[in-house]
Coordinates of C-alpha atoms and ligand atoms in Angstrom, one line a residue:
X1 CA 18.6 -52.1 123.0
X2 CA 21.9 -50.4 123.4
X3 CA 24.9 -52.7 124.4
X4 CA 28.6 -52.3 125.1
X5 CA 30.6 -49.8 122.9
X6 CA 27.4 -48.9 121.0
X7 CA 28.2 -45.2 120.3
X8 CA 25.7 -44.5 117.5
X9 CA 21.9 -44.6 117.5
X10 CA 20.1 -47.9 118.0
X11 CA 18.6 -49.7 115.1
X12 CA 15.2 -48.2 114.3
X13 CA 12.0 -50.1 114.9
X14 CA 9.6 -47.5 113.5
X15 CA 9.4 -45.4 110.3
X16 CA 9.8 -42.1 112.3
X17 CA 13.0 -43.3 114.0
X18 CA 14.3 -44.3 110.6
X19 CA 13.7 -40.7 109.4
X20 CA 15.4 -39.3 112.5
X21 CA 18.5 -41.4 111.8
X22 CA 18.5 -40.2 108.2
X23 CA 18.3 -36.6 109.4
X24 CA 21.0 -37.2 112.0
X25 CA 23.4 -38.6 109.4
X26 CA 22.6 -35.7 107.0
X27 CA 23.2 -33.0 109.6
X28 CA 26.4 -34.8 110.8
X29 CA 27.8 -34.9 107.3
X30 CA 27.3 -31.1 106.9
X31 CA 28.8 -30.5 110.3
X32 CA 31.9 -32.6 109.4
X33 CA 32.4 -30.8 106.1
X34 CA 32.2 -27.3 107.8
X35 CA 34.5 -28.4 110.7
X36 CA 37.1 -29.8 108.2
X37 CA 37.0 -26.7 106.0
X38 CA 37.2 -24.2 108.9
X39 CA 39.8 -26.3 110.7
X40 CA 42.0 -26.4 107.6
X41 CA 41.7 -22.6 107.1
X42 CA 42.6 -21.9 110.7
X43 CA 45.5 -24.3 110.6
X44 CA 46.9 -22.8 107.4
X45 CA 46.7 -19.2 108.9
X46 CA 49.7 -20.1 111.1
X47 CA 51.9 -20.5 108.0
X48 CA 50.7 -17.4 106.2
X49 CA 53.6 -14.9 105.4
X50 CA 51.8 -12.6 103.0
X51 CA 51.0 -9.1 104.0
X52 CA 49.1 -6.5 101.9
X53 CA 49.2 -3.0 103.4
X54 CA 46.5 -1.7 100.9
X55 CA 44.0 -4.5 101.3
X56 CA 41.3 -2.9 103.6
X57 CA 38.0 -4.4 102.3
X58 CA 36.6 -6.9 99.8
X59 CA 32.8 -6.5 99.1
X60 CA 32.5 -9.6 96.9
X61 CA 34.1 -12.1 99.3
X62 CA 32.1 -10.6 102.2
X63 CA 28.9 -11.2 100.2
X64 CA 29.9 -14.8 99.4
X65 CA 30.9 -15.8 102.9
X66 CA 27.8 -14.3 104.4
X67 CA 25.2 -15.7 102.1
X68 CA 26.7 -19.1 101.6
X69 CA 26.5 -20.2 105.3
X70 CA 22.8 -19.0 105.3
X71 CA 22.1 -21.3 102.3
X72 CA 23.9 -24.2 104.0
X73 CA 21.7 -23.7 107.1
X74 CA 18.6 -23.9 104.9
X75 CA 19.6 -27.5 103.9
X76 CA 19.4 -28.4 107.7
X77 CA 16.4 -26.2 108.6
X78 CA 14.0 -27.5 105.9
X79 CA 14.4 -31.3 106.5
X80 CA 14.3 -30.5 110.2
X81 CA 10.9 -28.8 109.9
X82 CA 9.6 -31.7 107.7
X83 CA 10.6 -34.2 110.4
X84 CA 9.1 -32.0 113.2
X85 CA 5.7 -31.9 111.6
X86 CA 6.0 -35.6 110.6
X87 CA 6.5 -36.5 114.3
X88 CA 3.5 -34.4 115.3
X89 CA 1.1 -36.3 113.0
X90 CA -1.5 -38.6 114.5
X91 CA -2.5 -41.2 111.9
X92 CA -5.9 -42.6 113.0
X93 CA -4.5 -44.8 115.8
X94 CA -6.0 -48.3 116.4
X95 CA -4.8 -48.5 120.0
X96 CA -4.3 -45.9 122.7
X97 CA -2.1 -46.4 125.7
X98 CA -2.0 -44.0 128.6
X99 CA 1.2 -43.9 130.6
X100 CA 1.4 -42.2 134.0
X101 CA 4.8 -41.3 135.6
X102 CA 5.2 -41.8 139.3
X103 CA 8.2 -41.5 141.7
X104 CA 9.6 -44.0 140.7
X105 CA 7.6 -46.3 138.4
X106 CA 5.3 -46.1 135.5
X107 CA 1.6 -47.1 135.4
X108 CA -0.3 -47.9 132.2
X109 CA -3.9 -47.8 131.2
X110 CA -5.4 -49.4 128.0
X111 CA -8.5 -47.1 127.9
X112 CA -9.9 -48.9 124.8
X113 CA -10.3 -52.2 126.6
X114 CA -12.4 -51.7 129.7
X115 CA -9.5 -49.8 131.2
X116 CA -7.0 -52.6 131.7
X117 CA -4.4 -51.0 134.1
X118 CA -1.3 -52.0 135.9
X119 CA 1.9 -50.7 137.5
X120 CA 5.4 -51.4 135.9
X121 CA 8.3 -51.5 138.3
X122 CA 12.0 -52.1 137.6
X123 CA 13.2 -55.6 138.5
X124 CA 15.8 -55.2 141.3
X125 CA 19.3 -56.7 140.5
X126 CA 19.0 -59.4 143.2
X127 CA 15.7 -60.6 141.7
X128 CA 16.8 -60.6 138.1
X129 CA 16.5 -63.7 135.9
X130 CA 19.7 -65.0 134.2
X131 CA 18.6 -63.6 130.8
X132 CA 17.3 -60.3 132.3
X133 CA 18.9 -56.9 131.7
X134 CA 20.1 -55.1 134.8
X135 CA 18.3 -51.7 135.5
X136 CA 16.3 -52.2 132.3
X137 CA 13.8 -55.0 132.9
X138 CA 10.4 -54.5 134.5
X139 CA 7.9 -56.8 136.3
X140 CA 4.9 -55.9 134.0
X141 CA 5.7 -55.2 130.4
X142 CA 3.6 -53.2 128.0
X143 CA 2.2 -55.4 125.2
X144 CA 1.4 -53.7 121.9
X145 CA 0.6 -54.9 118.4
X146 CA 3.2 -54.4 115.6
X147 CA 2.2 -52.9 112.2
X148 CA -0.4 -50.8 113.9
X149 CA -0.6 -47.1 114.6
X150 CA -0.4 -46.6 118.3
X151 CA -1.3 -43.4 120.2
X152 CA 0.4 -42.9 123.5
X153 CA -0.8 -40.3 126.0
X154 CA 1.4 -39.2 128.8
X155 CA 0.9 -37.6 132.1
X156 CA 2.4 -37.7 135.6
X157 CA 1.1 -37.9 139.2
X158 CA 3.9 -36.1 141.1
X159 CA 6.8 -34.5 139.2
X160 CA 7.7 -34.3 135.5
X161 CA 8.9 -37.6 134.0
X162 CA 9.8 -38.4 130.4
X163 CA 8.6 -41.6 128.5
X164 CA 11.5 -42.4 126.2
X165 CA 12.0 -45.3 123.8
X166 CA 15.1 -44.7 121.6
X167 CA 14.3 -47.5 119.0
X168 CA 10.9 -46.0 118.3
X169 CA 11.9 -42.3 118.3
X170 CA 9.5 -41.5 121.1
X171 CA 10.4 -39.0 123.8
X172 CA 7.6 -37.1 125.5
X173 CA 7.3 -35.6 128.9
X174 CA 4.6 -36.6 131.3
X175 CA 3.7 -33.5 133.2
X176 CA 1.3 -33.2 136.2
X177 CA -1.9 -31.6 135.2
X178 CA -1.3 -32.0 131.4
X179 CA -2.0 -34.7 128.9
X180 CA 0.7 -35.0 126.2
X181 CA 0.3 -37.2 123.1
X182 CA 2.4 -38.8 120.5
X183 CA 2.2 -41.8 118.2
X184 CA 4.4 -44.5 116.8
X185 CA 4.3 -47.6 114.5
X186 CA 6.4 -50.6 115.3
X187 CA 7.5 -52.4 112.1
X188 CA 9.0 -55.5 113.7
X189 CA 8.4 -57.7 116.7
X190 CA 10.7 -57.6 119.7
X191 CA 11.4 -56.1 123.0
X192 CA 12.0 -52.3 123.0
X193 CA 13.6 -50.8 126.1
X194 CA 13.5 -47.3 127.3
X195 CA 14.1 -45.1 130.4
X196 CA 12.7 -42.0 132.0
X197 CA 14.7 -39.1 130.7
X198 CA 13.6 -36.2 132.8
X199 CA 15.5 -35.7 136.1
X200 CA 12.7 -36.6 138.4
X201 CA 14.3 -37.4 141.8
X202 CA 16.6 -39.8 143.6
X203 CA 15.5 -43.0 141.8
X204 CA 15.2 -41.4 138.3
X205 CA 17.6 -44.0 136.9
X206 CA 15.3 -46.9 138.1
X207 CA 12.1 -46.5 136.2
X208 CA 12.7 -48.2 132.9
X209 CA 10.1 -49.0 130.2
X210 CA 9.7 -52.3 128.3
X211 CA 7.5 -52.8 125.3
X212 CA 6.7 -56.2 123.9
X213 CA 5.9 -55.8 120.2
X214 CA 3.8 -58.7 119.1
X215 CA 1.6 -59.7 116.1
X216 CA -1.9 -58.4 116.4
X217 CA -3.6 -61.7 117.1
X218 CA -1.2 -62.3 120.1
X219 CA -2.0 -58.8 121.3
X220 CA -5.8 -59.6 121.2
X221 CA -5.2 -62.8 123.1
X222 CA -3.2 -61.0 125.8
X223 CA -5.7 -58.1 126.2
X224 CA -8.7 -60.4 126.3
X225 CA -7.1 -62.5 129.0
X226 CA -6.5 -59.3 131.1
X227 CA -9.9 -57.8 130.5
X228 CA -11.7 -60.9 131.9
X229 CA -9.6 -61.2 135.0
Ligands
CUA301 CU1 10.9 -40.3 136.1 CU2 13.2 -39.5 135.6

């Protein structure tokens, strides 16, 4: 979860988010090097006194400073494509969760388990426990097993919403009339918080998402308790 003065990305809880952070750092490093070089050249131009009346063109330098940036861009484009296709891969998921966006709450369905389903509303500030997180905690959390491939399918009942968990590198729109899919793998236990990130109306800020990442046997206990009731 993000806390005060946390300007960077959150710690990753999945291999895909780890790759996203690596790519972000890589792209940022190239960006900083270009900015410093161009900034230095522009700054030094102010102090340039040399004038050459006969210098009208330079074929070689034009070739270099056209082709070199294109090569640098390739070093961003190729890892970016690798990551794009990695994010799109569905690796034989063991659990599927369906999440449906509503104005303004999420509802979830565990279609593999006799369709366990429930709504998940934000806990209002005046009803919050002392250890609760304001605007971020929900009444019914999603429970999912760690160290398992999880498929999540997204849709919406009214307007477009977006199911977003920064620590897992998941951000997929739930669109009315469409079923979107993505997958993730949680490599540690814990609580992972997220928020809707598609401007969906007046209470857009108040439809958070909470995942409880638990060991597989705890997940089986939780789901069997809910199937029977
Ligand atoms: Cu739902 Cu924004």
